Amino acid sequence: YIYIGGQSAVLEIPFEGEHELENAIHCLAVMLLLGINQETIRQRMASLTLVGTRLEVIEGVNGCLLVHDNYTSDFNSLAPALDFMKRRITPDCKAMVIVSDLMHDADTDLEDLYRRMAELLAIAGVSRVIGIGPELMAHKGCFGPESEFFASTEEFLHKKSTSDFRGELILIKGAPEFGFGRICELLEARQHETVLEINLDAVVSNFNAFRSRIKPTTAIACMIKASGYGAGSHELARTLQAQGASYLAVAVHDEGADLRRAGITMPILVLNPTVENFHALFADRLEPEIYSFDFLRALIREAGRYGITDYPVHIKIDSGMHRLGFLKEDLPELIELLRSQDRVVPRSIFSHLCAADDPMEDDYTQQQFDYFDECCRMLLSAFPERKILRHILNSTGITRFPDHQLDMVRLGIGLYGVKTMHDGSQDDLRPVSSLNTVIISLKNWPEGTTIGYNRRGTLKRQSVIATIPVGYADGINRHLGYGNTSVMVNGIKCPTVGSICMDACMIDVTDVADVKVGDRVEIFGENIPVDDLAEVLGTIPYEVLTSVSQRVKRVYYRE
């Protein structure tokens, strides 16, 4: 490089990626502007290490929850990692940290650095600290009496076992050279090679994409029923609570109760509250959908038993789906019943569109809007003293019918990055879930060889066949075998071969250069849209997402 016409100089950086090169050039320009000499620049650039950027949340052993921070381990990165962890603390789960020596400049006052680190951990409510590295060993006096210290990761792994960790929220944060990935592997609850990765940044992006389509005064209820459409509800709920969603919606009482146990405090709507234990519904502050007189009367009766008044409920109107809800002719009796008591009060009135994504059915959709509007006017006029929210739009409705957003909208499949419209109107959505596995075996077979059960797969050429550890017990439908779908390996689409087995399936990787055992395989995600699998199966993406088995490890991450 040459700076302002001076003499040329040379530096080396240990990276080849385009983004890393661009960042290095920015840093070089700043250091030259600040007058730092060329030799210092050369030394510092050569000592750079690649920085990871992922924060992962993983189910741990013995009821633990792991937050694995793959970012650089310096003091400035500790605070955001602790903030991310604190959002997941529950009353029955203590917070602890496994941390390495911090990265720092050569002239740093180490006593002051680790004293500030200890103060930051204490403020974050961390009850237990495990420090790894010679610097932490030398400054262990800065930390509390429950803290433990080890000279190296190897010493920690030798002296500690999974039985030393139980019911804790554990932040694992180490500089790259300490190899903390081995600690994470030790403490993970599942060691299955097949993983459903959930990108929480994509959840935020999709939430904001739909929020940009509505007025600032319109509330958003986020659907996380069926365990967040297979992605897992707890982390999604925490993320949406932090983003400012107005409501979460679940299918049944148990789903809402689990969210309360996980520390979710925001309002939760239960869409199918066929519960016997009304006390649990009240205790967890779960707001039920009311779709029949029988259920409403039972709820009022039980609320009286427990001395409850003004409990919020949500009135379901059947405007055309013909599944659940009150009809317009039911409303006079419903209003009379609601006004005759003070145990429950209407918090919202809502209905469900049945064909919002089909332009050929727009006349019917408009009839639903008109029918619902009439019902809303009847209910709202009967309760002029009360603010009752109106909502009818789903993900597709938000996109196609913004004039009917009313007081609240319900964001479902769009939150997970699955497009319901393919006309470009939802191209800003990002896939949230990706199902990935690895190659565990490679074999070369001649033309004519049969692969799998009942010899259903016959090779038409000399082929390289890989076995991957994912099958119908993991949620891979057997109809996806026989070449009916492809997976992605190193940027190449590879068709399935033969039958899908219970725990494995075979794929043709002949066209993948330098393929090897351990290579990553995408079943669906960024490159293989879940819509493609749904189309092969003649179903909808909802079914594919919710079919992923609970034995498949879920990993949540943010960049």
Coordinates of C-alpha atoms in Angstrom, one line a residue:
Y1 CA 0.0 0.0 0.0
I2 CA 1.0 3.6 -0.4
Y3 CA -0.4 6.4 1.8
I4 CA -0.6 10.0 0.6
G5 CA 2.2 9.6 -1.9
G6 CA 4.7 8.1 0.5
Q7 CA 6.8 5.0 0.2
S8 CA 5.1 1.7 -0.4
A9 CA 4.8 -0.8 2.5
V10 CA 3.6 -4.4 2.8
L11 CA 1.4 -6.1 5.4
E12 CA -0.1 -9.5 5.7
I13 CA -3.5 -10.5 7.2
P14 CA -4.4 -14.1 8.0
F15 CA -7.7 -14.0 6.0
E16 CA -8.9 -14.4 2.4
G17 CA -12.6 -13.5 2.6
E18 CA -13.9 -10.5 0.8
H19 CA -15.5 -9.0 3.9
E20 CA -12.4 -9.6 6.0
L21 CA -10.2 -7.9 3.4
E22 CA -12.5 -4.9 3.3
N23 CA -12.5 -4.6 7.1
A24 CA -8.7 -4.8 7.1
I25 CA -8.4 -2.0 4.6
H26 CA -10.8 0.2 6.7
C27 CA -8.6 -0.5 9.8
L28 CA -5.4 0.3 7.8
A29 CA -6.8 3.6 6.6
V30 CA -7.8 4.6 10.2
M31 CA -4.4 3.6 11.7
L32 CA -2.6 5.5 9.0
L33 CA -4.7 8.6 9.6
L34 CA -4.0 8.3 13.4
G35 CA -0.3 8.3 12.6
I36 CA 0.5 4.8 13.8
N37 CA 3.8 3.6 12.4
Q38 CA 4.0 1.0 9.7
E39 CA 5.9 -1.6 11.7
T40 CA 3.2 -1.5 14.5
I41 CA 0.5 -1.8 11.8
R42 CA 2.3 -4.8 10.3
Q43 CA 2.6 -6.6 13.6
R44 CA -1.0 -6.0 14.7
M45 CA -2.5 -7.0 11.4
A46 CA -0.5 -10.2 11.3
S47 CA -1.8 -11.2 14.8
L48 CA -5.5 -10.8 13.9
T49 CA -7.8 -13.8 14.5
L50 CA -11.0 -14.6 12.7
V51 CA -14.0 -13.4 14.7
G52 CA -17.1 -15.6 14.9
T53 CA -20.4 -13.8 15.4
R54 CA -22.9 -16.4 16.6
L55 CA -24.8 -16.5 19.9
E56 CA -26.4 -19.9 20.2
V57 CA -29.0 -21.2 22.7
I58 CA -28.8 -25.0 23.1
E59 CA -30.6 -27.4 25.4
G60 CA -28.1 -28.7 28.0
V61 CA -27.7 -31.7 30.3
N62 CA -29.6 -32.1 33.5
G63 CA -32.1 -29.3 32.8
C64 CA -29.5 -26.7 31.9
L65 CA -29.7 -24.2 29.1
L66 CA -26.5 -23.2 27.3
V67 CA -25.8 -19.8 25.7
H68 CA -22.7 -20.4 23.5
D69 CA -21.1 -17.1 22.5
N70 CA -18.9 -17.7 19.5
Y71 CA -17.9 -14.0 19.4
T72 CA -14.5 -12.6 20.3
S73 CA -13.9 -12.8 24.1
D74 CA -13.0 -9.2 25.2
F75 CA -14.4 -7.0 27.8
N76 CA -16.6 -5.0 25.4
S77 CA -18.3 -8.1 24.1
L78 CA -19.1 -9.5 27.6
A79 CA -21.9 -7.0 28.4
P80 CA -24.1 -7.8 25.3
A81 CA -23.6 -11.5 25.9
L82 CA -24.7 -11.2 29.5
D83 CA -27.7 -9.1 28.4
F84 CA -28.7 -11.9 26.0
M85 CA -28.4 -14.4 28.8
K86 CA -30.3 -12.3 31.4
R87 CA -33.4 -12.3 29.1
R88 CA -33.5 -16.1 29.6
I89 CA -33.2 -16.3 33.4
T90 CA -36.2 -17.8 35.2
P91 CA -36.8 -18.0 39.0
D92 CA -35.9 -21.7 39.1
C93 CA -32.7 -21.4 37.0
K94 CA -29.5 -19.7 38.3
A95 CA -27.2 -18.0 36.0
M96 CA -23.5 -19.0 35.7
V97 CA -20.7 -18.2 33.3
I98 CA -17.8 -20.3 32.0
V99 CA -15.3 -17.7 30.6
S100 CA -11.7 -17.6 29.4
D101 CA -9.0 -15.0 29.8
L102 CA -10.1 -11.8 28.0
M103 CA -8.4 -10.6 24.9
H104 CA -6.7 -7.2 25.5
D105 CA -3.9 -4.8 24.5
A106 CA -0.4 -5.4 25.8
D107 CA -0.5 -2.3 28.0
T108 CA -3.8 -3.2 29.7
D109 CA -3.9 -3.0 33.5
L110 CA -5.0 -6.6 34.2
E111 CA -6.0 -6.1 37.8
D112 CA -8.4 -3.3 36.8
L113 CA -9.6 -5.4 33.8
Y114 CA -10.6 -8.4 35.8
R115 CA -12.0 -6.4 38.7
R116 CA -14.3 -4.7 36.3
M117 CA -15.2 -8.1 34.8
A118 CA -16.1 -9.4 38.2
E119 CA -18.3 -6.3 38.9
L120 CA -20.1 -6.8 35.6
L121 CA -20.8 -10.4 36.3
A122 CA -22.2 -9.6 39.7
I123 CA -24.5 -6.8 38.3
A124 CA -25.8 -9.4 35.8
G125 CA -26.8 -11.7 38.6
V126 CA -24.3 -14.4 37.9
S127 CA -24.1 -16.7 40.9
R128 CA -21.3 -18.9 39.8
V129 CA -18.2 -18.3 37.7
I130 CA -15.8 -20.8 36.2
G131 CA -12.7 -19.1 34.8
I132 CA -10.3 -20.7 32.5
G133 CA -6.8 -19.4 31.7
P134 CA -3.6 -18.3 33.4
E135 CA -4.7 -14.6 33.8
L136 CA -8.0 -15.5 35.5
M137 CA -6.1 -17.9 37.7
A138 CA -3.8 -15.1 38.7
H139 CA -6.7 -12.7 39.5
K140 CA -9.2 -15.1 41.1
G141 CA -9.2 -12.8 44.2
C142 CA -11.3 -10.4 42.2
F143 CA -14.2 -12.9 42.2
G144 CA -16.5 -14.4 44.7
P145 CA -15.9 -17.5 46.9
E146 CA -18.1 -19.8 44.8
S147 CA -15.9 -19.2 41.7
E148 CA -13.6 -21.9 40.3
F149 CA -10.5 -21.5 38.1
F150 CA -8.6 -23.8 35.8
A151 CA -5.3 -23.2 33.9
S152 CA -6.7 -24.6 30.7
T153 CA -9.7 -26.1 28.9
E154 CA -8.0 -29.5 29.1
E155 CA -7.8 -29.2 32.9
F156 CA -11.5 -28.2 33.1
L157 CA -12.5 -31.2 31.0
H158 CA -10.4 -33.5 33.1
K159 CA -11.8 -32.4 36.4
K160 CA -15.4 -31.6 35.6
S161 CA -18.2 -33.8 34.4
T162 CA -21.9 -33.3 33.4
S163 CA -23.0 -34.1 36.9
D164 CA -21.4 -30.8 38.2
F165 CA -24.1 -28.9 36.3
R166 CA -27.8 -29.0 37.0
G167 CA -30.7 -26.6 36.4
E168 CA -28.5 -23.7 35.4
L169 CA -28.4 -21.1 32.7
I170 CA -24.8 -21.3 31.5
L171 CA -23.1 -18.7 29.3
I172 CA -20.1 -20.3 27.6
K173 CA -17.8 -17.5 26.4
G174 CA -14.2 -18.1 25.4
A175 CA -11.5 -16.7 23.2
P176 CA -11.0 -18.9 20.1
E177 CA -7.6 -20.4 21.2
F178 CA -9.3 -21.9 24.3
G179 CA -11.5 -24.2 22.2
F180 CA -14.6 -23.8 24.3
G181 CA -16.6 -25.7 21.6
R182 CA -15.4 -28.9 23.5
I183 CA -17.1 -27.6 26.7
C184 CA -20.3 -26.9 24.8
E185 CA -20.2 -30.5 23.3
L186 CA -19.7 -31.9 26.9
L187 CA -22.8 -30.0 28.2
E188 CA -25.2 -30.4 25.3
A189 CA -28.2 -32.6 26.0
R190 CA -28.4 -34.2 22.6
Q191 CA -25.4 -35.2 20.4
H192 CA -27.5 -35.9 17.3
E193 CA -25.8 -34.8 14.1
T194 CA -29.2 -33.6 12.7
V195 CA -30.0 -30.1 13.9
L196 CA -32.9 -27.7 13.4
E197 CA -31.3 -24.2 13.4
I198 CA -33.5 -21.3 14.2
N199 CA -32.2 -17.8 13.2
L200 CA -33.6 -15.4 15.7
D201 CA -32.4 -12.5 13.6
A202 CA -34.6 -13.7 10.8
V203 CA -37.6 -13.7 13.3
V204 CA -36.9 -10.1 14.2
S205 CA -36.5 -9.2 10.5
N206 CA -39.8 -10.8 9.5
F207 CA -41.6 -9.3 12.5
N208 CA -40.3 -5.8 11.4
A209 CA -41.2 -6.5 7.8
F210 CA -44.8 -7.0 8.7
R211 CA -44.8 -4.2 11.2
S212 CA -43.7 -1.8 8.4
R213 CA -46.9 -2.8 6.5
I214 CA -49.3 -1.6 9.2
K215 CA -50.0 1.6 11.1
P216 CA -47.9 2.3 14.2
T217 CA -51.1 2.1 16.3
T218 CA -52.0 -1.4 15.1
A219 CA -51.0 -4.1 17.5
I220 CA -49.5 -7.5 16.5
A221 CA -50.4 -10.9 17.9
C222 CA -47.7 -13.5 17.1
M223 CA -48.7 -17.1 16.6
I224 CA -46.4 -19.5 18.3
K225 CA -48.7 -22.5 18.6
A226 CA -47.6 -26.0 17.9
S227 CA -44.2 -25.2 19.6
G228 CA -43.6 -22.2 17.4
Y229 CA -44.5 -24.1 14.2
G230 CA -41.9 -26.7 15.1
A231 CA -39.2 -24.1 15.9
G232 CA -39.7 -24.2 19.7
S233 CA -41.7 -21.5 21.5
H234 CA -39.6 -20.4 24.4
E235 CA -36.8 -18.6 22.5
L236 CA -39.3 -17.2 19.9
A237 CA -41.4 -15.8 22.7
R238 CA -38.5 -14.1 24.4
T239 CA -37.4 -12.6 21.1
L240 CA -40.9 -11.3 20.3
Q241 CA -41.4 -10.0 23.8
A242 CA -38.2 -8.0 23.5
Q243 CA -39.4 -6.7 20.0
G244 CA -42.6 -5.3 21.4
A245 CA -45.3 -7.7 20.1
S246 CA -48.6 -7.1 21.8
Y247 CA -49.8 -10.7 22.2
L248 CA -48.6 -14.2 21.8
A249 CA -51.2 -16.8 20.7
V250 CA -51.0 -20.5 21.5
A251 CA -53.3 -23.4 20.7
V252 CA -53.9 -24.9 24.2
H253 CA -53.5 -24.1 27.8
D254 CA -50.4 -26.3 28.3
E255 CA -48.4 -24.3 25.7
G256 CA -49.2 -21.0 27.5
A257 CA -48.3 -22.5 30.9
D258 CA -44.9 -23.6 29.5
L259 CA -44.3 -20.0 28.4
R260 CA -45.1 -18.7 31.8
R261 CA -42.7 -21.2 33.4
A262 CA -40.1 -19.9 31.0
G263 CA -40.5 -16.3 32.2
I264 CA -42.8 -14.9 29.5
T265 CA -44.9 -12.1 31.1
M266 CA -46.7 -10.6 28.1
P267 CA -50.4 -11.3 27.3
I268 CA -51.1 -14.8 25.9
L269 CA -54.2 -15.7 24.0
V270 CA -55.3 -19.4 24.1
L271 CA -57.1 -20.3 20.9
N272 CA -58.5 -23.7 21.8
P273 CA -59.0 -23.6 25.6
T274 CA -60.7 -26.9 26.1
V275 CA -59.4 -27.1 29.7
E276 CA -60.8 -28.7 32.8
N277 CA -58.4 -26.9 35.1
F278 CA -59.8 -23.4 35.0
H279 CA -57.7 -22.5 38.1
A280 CA -54.5 -23.1 36.2
L281 CA -55.8 -20.9 33.4
F282 CA -56.4 -18.0 35.8
A283 CA -53.2 -18.6 37.7
D284 CA -51.1 -18.3 34.6
R285 CA -53.1 -15.3 33.4
L286 CA -53.9 -16.9 30.1
E287 CA -56.7 -15.2 28.1
P288 CA -59.0 -17.7 26.4
E289 CA -60.8 -17.6 23.1
I290 CA -64.6 -17.9 23.6
Y291 CA -66.3 -19.8 20.9
S292 CA -69.4 -21.3 22.5
F293 CA -72.0 -20.5 25.2
D294 CA -71.2 -23.7 27.1
F295 CA -67.6 -22.8 27.5
L296 CA -68.4 -19.2 28.4
R297 CA -70.9 -20.2 31.1
A298 CA -68.4 -22.7 32.5
L299 CA -65.7 -20.0 32.6
I300 CA -68.0 -17.5 34.3
R301 CA -69.0 -20.1 36.9
E302 CA -65.4 -21.0 37.7
A303 CA -64.3 -17.4 37.8
G304 CA -67.0 -16.9 40.5
R305 CA -65.6 -19.8 42.5
Y306 CA -62.2 -18.2 42.7
G307 CA -63.4 -14.6 43.2
I308 CA -62.1 -13.4 39.9
T309 CA -63.6 -10.3 38.2
D310 CA -62.9 -8.5 34.9
Y311 CA -61.0 -11.5 33.4
P312 CA -60.1 -10.7 29.7
V313 CA -61.6 -13.1 27.1
H314 CA -61.6 -13.0 23.3
I315 CA -64.8 -13.5 21.3
K316 CA -64.5 -15.7 18.2
I317 CA -66.8 -14.9 15.3
D318 CA -67.5 -17.5 12.6
S319 CA -67.5 -15.2 9.5
G320 CA -67.1 -18.0 7.0
M321 CA -64.5 -20.5 8.0
H322 CA -67.2 -22.6 9.7
R323 CA -64.9 -24.1 12.2
L324 CA -65.5 -22.4 15.6
G325 CA -67.2 -19.2 16.7
F326 CA -70.4 -17.3 17.2
L327 CA -72.8 -16.4 14.4
K328 CA -74.3 -12.9 14.0
E329 CA -77.7 -14.2 15.3
D330 CA -76.0 -15.4 18.5
L331 CA -74.7 -12.0 19.4
P332 CA -77.8 -10.6 21.2
E333 CA -77.8 -13.6 23.6
L334 CA -74.0 -13.3 23.9
I335 CA -74.1 -9.6 24.7
E336 CA -76.8 -10.1 27.3
L337 CA -74.8 -12.9 29.0
L338 CA -71.6 -10.8 29.1
R339 CA -73.4 -7.7 30.4
S340 CA -75.2 -9.7 33.1
Q341 CA -72.0 -10.5 35.1
D342 CA -68.6 -9.0 36.0
R343 CA -66.5 -12.1 36.1
V344 CA -65.2 -11.9 32.5
V345 CA -65.0 -9.0 30.0
P346 CA -64.4 -8.9 26.3
R347 CA -60.8 -7.9 25.4
S348 CA -61.1 -8.5 21.7
I349 CA -63.4 -9.7 19.0
F350 CA -61.9 -11.6 16.1
S351 CA -62.4 -13.9 13.1
H352 CA -60.4 -16.0 10.7
L353 CA -60.1 -15.6 6.9
C354 CA -60.3 -18.9 5.1
A355 CA -59.1 -17.9 1.6
A356 CA -57.0 -14.7 1.9
D357 CA -54.3 -16.1 -0.3
D358 CA -56.6 -16.9 -3.2
P359 CA -57.5 -13.9 -5.4
M360 CA -60.2 -16.0 -7.0
E361 CA -62.0 -16.0 -3.7
D362 CA -61.7 -12.3 -3.0
D363 CA -65.5 -11.8 -3.2
Y364 CA -66.0 -14.4 -0.4
T365 CA -63.2 -12.7 1.6
Q366 CA -65.0 -9.4 1.2
Q367 CA -68.2 -11.0 2.5
Q368 CA -66.2 -12.2 5.5
F369 CA -65.0 -8.6 6.1
D370 CA -68.5 -7.3 5.9
Y371 CA -70.0 -9.9 8.1
F372 CA -67.3 -9.4 10.7
D373 CA -67.8 -5.6 10.6
E374 CA -71.5 -6.0 11.4
C375 CA -70.6 -8.3 14.4
C376 CA -68.0 -5.8 15.7
R377 CA -70.5 -2.9 15.5
M378 CA -73.0 -4.9 17.6
L379 CA -70.5 -5.9 20.3
L380 CA -68.7 -2.6 20.5
S381 CA -72.0 -0.6 20.8
A382 CA -73.0 -2.8 23.7
F383 CA -69.8 -1.9 25.6
P384 CA -69.1 1.8 24.8
E385 CA -67.1 2.1 28.1
R386 CA -64.6 -0.5 27.1
K387 CA -61.8 -0.7 24.5
I388 CA -62.3 -3.9 22.6
L389 CA -59.7 -4.9 20.0
R390 CA -60.8 -6.0 16.6
H391 CA -58.6 -8.4 14.5
I392 CA -59.2 -10.6 11.4
L393 CA -56.0 -10.4 9.3
N394 CA -53.5 -13.2 9.1
S395 CA -50.1 -13.1 7.4
T396 CA -51.5 -13.0 3.9
G397 CA -54.3 -10.6 4.9
I398 CA -51.7 -8.1 6.3
T399 CA -50.0 -8.2 2.8
R400 CA -53.1 -8.1 0.7
F401 CA -55.8 -6.3 2.7
P402 CA -54.0 -3.5 4.8
D403 CA -57.3 -1.5 4.8
H404 CA -58.7 -4.1 7.2
Q405 CA -55.9 -4.2 9.8
L406 CA -58.3 -2.7 12.4
D407 CA -56.8 -2.7 15.9
M408 CA -54.6 -5.8 15.7
V409 CA -53.3 -8.3 13.2
R410 CA -52.3 -11.9 13.8
L411 CA -48.9 -12.8 12.4
G412 CA -48.4 -16.6 11.8
I413 CA -46.6 -18.4 9.1
G414 CA -45.1 -15.2 7.7
L415 CA -43.2 -14.7 10.9
Y416 CA -41.3 -17.9 10.1
G417 CA -40.3 -16.6 6.7
V418 CA -42.7 -18.8 4.7
K419 CA -44.2 -16.9 1.8
T420 CA -47.9 -17.2 1.2
M421 CA -47.8 -15.0 -1.8
H422 CA -45.3 -15.5 -4.7
D423 CA -45.9 -12.2 -6.6
G424 CA -43.0 -10.4 -5.0
S425 CA -45.0 -8.8 -2.2
Q426 CA -43.3 -11.0 0.4
D427 CA -39.8 -11.2 -1.0
D428 CA -38.4 -9.4 2.0
L429 CA -39.1 -12.4 4.3
R430 CA -36.2 -14.5 5.5
P431 CA -36.4 -18.3 6.4
V432 CA -36.2 -18.8 10.1
S433 CA -35.8 -22.6 10.4
S434 CA -33.2 -24.7 8.6
L435 CA -32.8 -28.5 9.0
N436 CA -29.3 -29.7 8.6
T437 CA -27.3 -32.9 9.0
V438 CA -23.9 -34.3 8.0
I439 CA -22.6 -37.1 5.8
I440 CA -21.7 -40.1 7.9
S441 CA -20.7 -42.5 5.1
L442 CA -19.6 -42.5 1.4
K443 CA -19.5 -45.4 -0.9
N444 CA -18.8 -45.8 -4.6
W445 CA -21.2 -48.1 -6.5
P446 CA -21.3 -49.3 -10.1
E447 CA -24.3 -48.7 -12.5
G448 CA -27.2 -51.1 -11.7
T449 CA -26.5 -51.3 -8.0
T450 CA -29.7 -51.2 -5.9
I451 CA -29.9 -49.0 -2.8
G452 CA -32.0 -49.3 0.3
Y453 CA -35.1 -51.4 1.4
N454 CA -36.8 -53.6 -1.2
R455 CA -34.1 -52.5 -3.7
R456 CA -36.3 -49.5 -4.6
G457 CA -33.3 -47.4 -5.7
T458 CA -31.4 -48.5 -8.9
L459 CA -28.4 -46.5 -10.0
K460 CA -28.3 -45.4 -13.6
R461 CA -24.6 -44.6 -13.6
Q462 CA -21.4 -45.1 -11.6
S463 CA -22.3 -43.2 -8.4
V464 CA -21.0 -41.9 -5.1
I465 CA -23.8 -42.5 -2.5
A466 CA -23.8 -40.8 0.9
T467 CA -25.7 -41.8 3.9
I468 CA -27.0 -39.1 6.2
P469 CA -28.5 -39.7 9.7
V470 CA -32.0 -38.3 9.2
G471 CA -35.1 -40.3 8.5
Y472 CA -38.8 -40.5 9.0
A473 CA -38.5 -40.7 12.8
D474 CA -36.9 -37.2 12.5
G475 CA -39.8 -35.9 10.4
I476 CA -38.6 -36.7 6.8
N477 CA -41.7 -38.0 5.1
R478 CA -41.1 -41.3 3.2
H479 CA -42.6 -39.8 0.1
L480 CA -39.4 -37.6 -0.2
G481 CA -37.4 -40.7 -1.1
Y482 CA -36.8 -42.2 -4.6
G483 CA -35.4 -39.0 -5.9
N484 CA -38.6 -37.0 -5.3
T485 CA -36.6 -34.3 -3.6
S486 CA -33.0 -33.1 -3.3
V487 CA -30.8 -31.8 -0.5
M488 CA -27.9 -29.3 -0.7
V489 CA -24.3 -30.4 -0.3
N490 CA -21.5 -27.9 -0.8
G491 CA -23.7 -25.8 -3.1
I492 CA -24.9 -28.8 -5.2
K493 CA -28.4 -30.3 -5.2
C494 CA -28.3 -34.0 -4.5
P495 CA -31.3 -36.3 -5.0
T496 CA -32.4 -38.9 -2.5
V497 CA -31.9 -42.5 -3.5
G498 CA -34.2 -45.4 -2.5
S499 CA -36.5 -45.4 0.5
I500 CA -36.3 -43.1 3.5
C501 CA -35.3 -45.2 6.5
M502 CA -36.4 -44.6 10.1
D503 CA -33.1 -43.0 11.1
A504 CA -31.2 -42.5 7.8
C505 CA -31.5 -42.0 4.1
M506 CA -29.2 -42.1 1.1
I507 CA -28.4 -39.3 -1.4
D508 CA -26.5 -39.2 -4.7
V509 CA -23.4 -37.0 -4.3
T510 CA -21.6 -38.0 -7.5
D511 CA -21.6 -34.4 -8.8
V512 CA -20.2 -32.9 -5.6
A513 CA -16.5 -32.2 -5.9
D514 CA -14.2 -33.2 -3.0
V515 CA -17.1 -34.5 -1.0
K516 CA -16.2 -36.0 2.3
V517 CA -17.6 -37.5 5.5
G518 CA -18.7 -34.7 7.8
D519 CA -19.8 -32.3 5.1
R520 CA -22.9 -30.3 6.0
V521 CA -26.2 -31.3 4.3
E522 CA -29.2 -28.9 4.1
I523 CA -32.6 -30.6 4.1
F524 CA -34.5 -27.3 4.0
G525 CA -33.5 -23.7 4.7
E526 CA -31.8 -20.9 2.8
N527 CA -31.1 -23.0 -0.3
I528 CA -33.9 -25.6 -0.2
P529 CA -37.2 -23.7 0.6
V530 CA -39.6 -25.7 2.8
D531 CA -42.2 -24.9 0.2
D532 CA -40.4 -27.2 -2.2
L533 CA -40.8 -30.2 0.2
A534 CA -44.4 -29.3 0.8
E535 CA -45.1 -29.2 -2.9
V536 CA -43.6 -32.7 -3.4
L537 CA -45.8 -34.0 -0.6
G538 CA -48.9 -32.2 -1.8
T539 CA -49.3 -30.4 1.5
I540 CA -48.5 -27.0 3.1
P541 CA -45.2 -25.7 4.7
Y542 CA -47.0 -25.7 8.1
E543 CA -47.1 -29.5 8.1
V544 CA -43.5 -29.9 7.1
L545 CA -42.2 -27.5 9.8
T546 CA -44.4 -29.0 12.6
S547 CA -43.4 -32.6 11.6
V548 CA -39.7 -32.2 12.6
S549 CA -39.3 -34.6 15.5
Q550 CA -38.5 -33.4 19.1
R551 CA -35.5 -35.7 19.1
V552 CA -33.9 -33.3 16.6
K553 CA -31.8 -30.8 18.5
R554 CA -32.9 -27.2 18.2
V555 CA -30.2 -24.5 18.1
Y556 CA -31.2 -20.9 18.4
Y557 CA -28.7 -18.2 17.2
R558 CA -28.3 -14.5 16.6
E559 CA -25.5 -12.8 14.7

